[in-house]
Amino acid sequence: MDDAAASPELLGSHIASGISHTTGRYHRLSFRAGTALYGHLGIEWDLATATDDENAQLAVWIDLYKRHRELLHTGTMVRADEIDPTLLVYGAVAADRAEALFFLAYVGRSEVSPRGRFTLPGLDPDRRYRVRPVFAGAPDEGLKPPAWFDVQPPGGRADGLSAGSEVLGVSMTGRALAVVGLQTPASFPDDVVVLSVTAEA
């Protein structure tokens, strides 16, 4: 669990243009939107300068935010123990622990490969959950799905996946997810993988 002074929905998290006006660094839209999704999502970007493809991708991210806004703004904020300083794992778990949305934020290149397992804290240890990746846009080219995604894209990469792609994912107990965890997907730095976690009947 996390004892942050302010909850994420009180913090402005904006999607800006690809090149940061404060650092000069470039980030893909998926990283900008994926990190903004967890807070009070806003747009700080002259959309008249965005391409048609960027505007279409942005619409999908905004739709994802609207569908999960209540969970993100009322759920319990959780952060997993750090397994690698280049990977942040955090999310929101519903009060009844029936659903959660987790984020894997790749903030650098790891010194080890594969990264190992990450855990998902805060779930009911005795319930079974279905864990699936959520693709709000085309997955970034560096994403290599692990076996638990239960998808076999061409070449073992995410090439065949697109926005809204459905993958089976994996079913595990909350206890197993909190203690054993899941294999971390391989990915390039500056990427976010969103995970939907739902209790099974």
mmCIF file of C-alpha atoms in Angstrom:
data_model
loop_
_atom_site.group_PDB
_atom_site.id
_atom_site.type_symbol
_atom_site.label_atom_id
_atom_site.label_comp_id
_atom_site.label_asym_id
_atom_site.label_seq_id
_atom_site.Cartn_x
_atom_site.Cartn_y
_atom_site.Cartn_z
ATOM 1 C CA MET A 1 0.000 0.000 0.000
ATOM 2 C CA ASP A 2 1.057 3.615 -0.373
ATOM 3 C CA ASP A 3 0.951 6.527 2.048
ATOM 4 C CA ALA A 4 1.297 9.338 -0.481
ATOM 5 C CA ALA A 5 0.290 12.779 0.771
ATOM 6 C CA ALA A 6 -2.026 13.404 -2.194
ATOM 7 C CA SER A 7 -4.125 10.951 -4.132
ATOM 8 C CA PRO A 8 -3.463 10.683 -7.899
ATOM 9 C CA GLU A 9 -6.776 12.238 -8.945
ATOM 10 C CA LEU A 10 -5.720 15.478 -7.253
ATOM 11 C CA LEU A 11 -2.515 15.689 -9.265
ATOM 12 C CA GLY A 12 -2.630 17.122 -12.749
ATOM 13 C CA SER A 13 -1.253 14.627 -15.247
ATOM 14 C CA HIS A 14 -1.252 16.069 -18.725
ATOM 15 C CA ILE A 15 -0.614 14.651 -22.159
ATOM 16 C CA ALA A 16 1.643 17.128 -23.910
ATOM 17 C CA SER A 17 3.238 17.201 -27.352
ATOM 18 C CA GLY A 18 5.897 14.625 -28.194
ATOM 19 C CA ILE A 19 8.805 16.954 -27.457
ATOM 20 C CA SER A 20 8.866 18.263 -23.902
ATOM 21 C CA HIS A 21 9.161 22.051 -23.687
ATOM 22 C CA THR A 22 11.042 21.738 -20.388
ATOM 23 C CA THR A 23 13.537 18.953 -21.177
ATOM 24 C CA GLY A 24 13.605 18.740 -24.970
ATOM 25 C CA ARG A 25 13.150 14.965 -24.736
ATOM 26 C CA TYR A 26 10.822 13.036 -27.046
ATOM 27 C CA HIS A 27 8.330 10.466 -25.743
ATOM 28 C CA ARG A 28 5.854 8.350 -27.692
ATOM 29 C CA LEU A 29 2.178 9.129 -27.212
ATOM 30 C CA SER A 30 1.642 5.753 -25.534
ATOM 31 C CA PHE A 31 4.109 6.675 -22.765
ATOM 32 C CA ARG A 32 2.704 10.182 -22.293
ATOM 33 C CA ALA A 33 -0.893 8.951 -22.201
ATOM 34 C CA GLY A 34 -0.146 5.822 -20.183
ATOM 35 C CA THR A 35 1.499 7.824 -17.394
ATOM 36 C CA ALA A 36 -1.167 10.572 -17.432
ATOM 37 C CA LEU A 37 -3.951 7.984 -17.217
ATOM 38 C CA TYR A 38 -3.205 7.298 -13.542
ATOM 39 C CA GLY A 39 -3.780 10.879 -12.398
ATOM 40 C CA HIS A 40 -6.252 13.605 -13.269
ATOM 41 C CA LEU A 41 -5.803 13.233 -17.013
ATOM 42 C CA GLY A 42 -5.693 16.442 -19.019
ATOM 43 C CA ILE A 43 -4.337 17.593 -22.361
ATOM 44 C CA GLU A 44 -1.626 20.240 -22.635
ATOM 45 C CA TRP A 45 -1.055 20.063 -26.365
ATOM 46 C CA ASP A 46 -2.104 22.138 -29.351
ATOM 47 C CA LEU A 47 -4.054 19.379 -31.093
ATOM 48 C CA ALA A 48 -4.074 21.376 -34.328
ATOM 49 C CA THR A 49 -0.395 20.360 -34.598
ATOM 50 C CA ALA A 50 -1.132 16.656 -33.973
ATOM 51 C CA THR A 51 -1.372 14.225 -36.876
ATOM 52 C CA ASP A 52 -4.610 12.400 -37.689
ATOM 53 C CA ASP A 53 -3.032 9.216 -36.302
ATOM 54 C CA GLU A 54 -2.063 10.965 -33.036
ATOM 55 C CA ASN A 55 -5.574 12.372 -32.650
ATOM 56 C CA ALA A 56 -7.064 8.911 -33.254
ATOM 57 C CA GLN A 57 -4.715 7.334 -30.688
ATOM 58 C CA LEU A 58 -5.474 10.101 -28.206
ATOM 59 C CA ALA A 59 -9.217 9.447 -28.561
ATOM 60 C CA VAL A 60 -8.656 5.788 -27.631
ATOM 61 C CA TRP A 61 -6.635 6.748 -24.523
ATOM 62 C CA ILE A 62 -9.306 9.248 -23.450
ATOM 63 C CA ASP A 63 -11.991 6.583 -23.874
ATOM 64 C CA LEU A 64 -9.939 4.178 -21.720
ATOM 65 C CA TYR A 65 -9.631 6.879 -19.045
ATOM 66 C CA LYS A 66 -13.390 7.581 -19.080
ATOM 67 C CA ARG A 67 -14.200 3.865 -18.735
ATOM 68 C CA HIS A 68 -11.927 3.519 -15.690
ATOM 69 C CA ARG A 69 -12.201 7.009 -14.164
ATOM 70 C CA GLU A 70 -14.311 5.915 -11.190
ATOM 71 C CA LEU A 71 -11.888 3.112 -10.310
ATOM 72 C CA LEU A 72 -8.861 5.373 -10.740
ATOM 73 C CA HIS A 73 -10.377 8.154 -8.609
ATOM 74 C CA THR A 74 -11.986 6.099 -5.839
ATOM 75 C CA GLY A 75 -9.809 2.990 -5.646
ATOM 76 C CA THR A 76 -7.013 2.371 -3.185
ATOM 77 C CA MET A 77 -3.654 3.505 -4.541
ATOM 78 C CA VAL A 78 -1.050 0.732 -4.408
ATOM 79 C CA ARG A 79 2.605 0.416 -5.351
ATOM 80 C CA ALA A 80 4.493 -2.848 -5.638
ATOM 81 C CA ASP A 81 7.894 -3.407 -4.081
ATOM 82 C CA GLU A 82 10.671 -2.438 -6.463
ATOM 83 C CA ILE A 83 12.275 -5.362 -8.288
ATOM 84 C CA ASP A 84 14.310 -3.177 -10.621
ATOM 85 C CA PRO A 85 14.915 0.595 -10.427
ATOM 86 C CA THR A 86 13.921 0.902 -14.100
ATOM 87 C CA LEU A 87 10.409 -0.526 -13.554
ATOM 88 C CA LEU A 88 7.629 1.107 -11.545
ATOM 89 C CA VAL A 89 4.529 -0.960 -10.711
ATOM 90 C CA TYR A 90 1.518 0.915 -9.339
ATOM 91 C CA GLY A 91 -2.243 0.906 -9.623
ATOM 92 C CA ALA A 92 -5.697 1.418 -8.184
ATOM 93 C CA VAL A 93 -7.708 -1.357 -6.516
ATOM 94 C CA ALA A 94 -11.496 -1.013 -6.085
ATOM 95 C CA ALA A 95 -12.796 -0.780 -2.515
ATOM 96 C CA ASP A 96 -14.514 -4.169 -2.877
ATOM 97 C CA ARG A 97 -11.327 -5.568 -4.496
ATOM 98 C CA ALA A 98 -13.368 -6.866 -7.451
ATOM 99 C CA GLU A 99 -11.232 -5.017 -10.006
ATOM 100 C CA ALA A 100 -8.009 -3.115 -10.384
ATOM 101 C CA LEU A 101 -5.964 -1.302 -12.983
ATOM 102 C CA PHE A 102 -2.181 -1.626 -12.756
ATOM 103 C CA PHE A 103 0.591 0.096 -14.665
ATOM 104 C CA LEU A 104 4.073 -1.157 -15.527
ATOM 105 C CA ALA A 105 6.136 1.941 -16.290
ATOM 106 C CA TYR A 106 9.495 1.265 -17.919
ATOM 107 C CA VAL A 107 11.601 4.307 -16.980
ATOM 108 C CA GLY A 108 15.000 3.079 -18.141
ATOM 109 C CA ARG A 109 16.974 0.209 -19.621
ATOM 110 C CA SER A 110 17.500 -2.581 -17.103
ATOM 111 C CA GLU A 111 20.916 -4.067 -16.429
ATOM 112 C CA VAL A 112 19.337 -7.529 -16.362
ATOM 113 C CA SER A 113 17.296 -9.383 -18.935
ATOM 114 C CA PRO A 114 14.764 -10.746 -18.395
ATOM 115 C CA ARG A 115 13.720 -8.470 -15.533
ATOM 116 C CA GLY A 116 12.100 -11.239 -13.490
ATOM 117 C CA ARG A 117 8.700 -11.164 -11.812
ATOM 118 C CA PHE A 118 6.583 -8.273 -10.593
ATOM 119 C CA THR A 119 3.802 -8.522 -8.005
ATOM 120 C CA LEU A 120 0.317 -7.004 -7.800
ATOM 121 C CA PRO A 121 -0.480 -6.042 -4.183
ATOM 122 C CA GLY A 122 -3.788 -5.082 -2.592
ATOM 123 C CA LEU A 123 -6.045 -7.789 -4.027
ATOM 124 C CA ASP A 124 -8.186 -10.245 -2.041
ATOM 125 C CA PRO A 125 -5.814 -13.165 -1.392
ATOM 126 C CA ASP A 126 -8.581 -15.772 -1.625
ATOM 127 C CA ARG A 127 -10.242 -14.616 -4.865
ATOM 128 C CA ARG A 128 -9.230 -15.591 -8.388
ATOM 129 C CA TYR A 129 -8.456 -12.805 -10.813
ATOM 130 C CA ARG A 130 -8.085 -12.552 -14.564
ATOM 131 C CA VAL A 131 -5.079 -10.384 -15.495
ATOM 132 C CA ARG A 132 -4.962 -9.030 -19.058
ATOM 133 C CA PRO A 133 -2.957 -6.341 -20.807
ATOM 134 C CA VAL A 134 -5.016 -3.433 -22.124
ATOM 135 C CA PHE A 135 -3.961 -2.052 -25.501
ATOM 136 C CA ALA A 136 -5.244 1.497 -25.833
ATOM 137 C CA GLY A 137 -3.139 1.970 -28.931
ATOM 138 C CA ALA A 138 -0.869 -0.185 -31.024
ATOM 139 C CA PRO A 139 1.667 -1.743 -28.626
ATOM 140 C CA ASP A 140 5.125 -0.241 -28.879
ATOM 141 C CA GLU A 141 7.547 -2.165 -31.052
ATOM 142 C CA GLY A 142 9.758 -3.090 -28.096
ATOM 143 C CA LEU A 143 7.015 -5.004 -26.260
ATOM 144 C CA LYS A 144 7.620 -8.743 -26.200
ATOM 145 C CA PRO A 145 4.602 -10.506 -24.675
ATOM 146 C CA PRO A 146 5.383 -13.101 -22.002
ATOM 147 C CA ALA A 147 3.681 -16.512 -22.076
ATOM 148 C CA TRP A 148 1.003 -15.411 -19.577
ATOM 149 C CA PHE A 149 -0.435 -12.901 -22.100
ATOM 150 C CA ASP A 150 -1.641 -16.067 -23.868
ATOM 151 C CA VAL A 151 -1.156 -14.609 -27.347
ATOM 152 C CA GLN A 152 1.155 -15.776 -30.107
ATOM 153 C CA PRO A 153 1.883 -12.762 -32.306
ATOM 154 C CA PRO A 154 4.258 -13.154 -35.285
ATOM 155 C CA GLY A 155 7.870 -13.490 -34.207
ATOM 156 C CA GLY A 156 6.935 -13.554 -30.516
ATOM 157 C CA ARG A 157 6.561 -9.763 -30.565
ATOM 158 C CA ALA A 158 3.545 -7.491 -30.309
ATOM 159 C CA ASP A 159 3.428 -6.905 -34.092
ATOM 160 C CA GLY A 160 0.007 -8.520 -34.511
ATOM 161 C CA LEU A 161 -1.679 -6.655 -31.650
ATOM 162 C CA SER A 162 -3.542 -3.384 -31.978
ATOM 163 C CA ALA A 163 -5.801 -1.081 -29.978
ATOM 164 C CA GLY A 164 -8.574 -3.085 -28.398
ATOM 165 C CA SER A 165 -6.883 -6.458 -29.050
ATOM 166 C CA GLU A 166 -8.302 -9.092 -26.731
ATOM 167 C CA VAL A 167 -5.909 -11.514 -25.130
ATOM 168 C CA LEU A 168 -6.844 -14.234 -22.667
ATOM 169 C CA GLY A 169 -4.268 -13.303 -20.052
ATOM 170 C CA VAL A 170 -3.923 -15.452 -16.952
ATOM 171 C CA SER A 171 -6.064 -16.486 -13.972
ATOM 172 C CA MET A 172 -4.436 -16.521 -10.526
ATOM 173 C CA THR A 173 -5.399 -15.934 -6.900
ATOM 174 C CA GLY A 174 -4.768 -12.572 -5.307
ATOM 175 C CA ARG A 175 -2.325 -14.323 -2.987
ATOM 176 C CA ALA A 176 -0.310 -15.731 -5.900
ATOM 177 C CA LEU A 177 -0.297 -12.342 -7.652
ATOM 178 C CA ALA A 178 0.934 -10.622 -4.464
ATOM 179 C CA VAL A 179 3.548 -13.215 -3.516
ATOM 180 C CA VAL A 180 4.681 -15.043 -6.672
ATOM 181 C CA GLY A 181 3.752 -12.469 -9.302
ATOM 182 C CA LEU A 182 4.068 -12.577 -13.079
ATOM 183 C CA GLN A 183 6.945 -12.488 -15.545
ATOM 184 C CA THR A 184 7.670 -8.908 -16.564
ATOM 185 C CA PRO A 185 7.096 -8.302 -20.283
ATOM 186 C CA ALA A 186 10.238 -7.209 -22.118
ATOM 187 C CA SER A 187 9.928 -3.639 -23.354
ATOM 188 C CA PHE A 188 11.942 -0.635 -24.431
ATOM 189 C CA PRO A 189 12.399 2.234 -21.939
ATOM 190 C CA ASP A 190 9.763 4.974 -21.845
ATOM 191 C CA ASP A 191 6.826 2.611 -22.265
ATOM 192 C CA VAL A 192 3.780 1.788 -20.141
ATOM 193 C CA VAL A 193 1.874 -1.493 -20.080
ATOM 194 C CA VAL A 194 -1.628 -1.218 -18.596
ATOM 195 C CA LEU A 195 -3.075 -4.291 -16.891
ATOM 196 C CA SER A 196 -6.755 -4.939 -16.216
ATOM 197 C CA VAL A 197 -7.413 -7.158 -13.183
ATOM 198 C CA THR A 198 -10.944 -8.497 -12.643
ATOM 199 C CA ALA A 199 -12.294 -10.948 -10.071
ATOM 200 C CA GLU A 200 -13.685 -14.167 -11.517
ATOM 201 C CA ALA A 201 -17.021 -15.610 -10.409
#
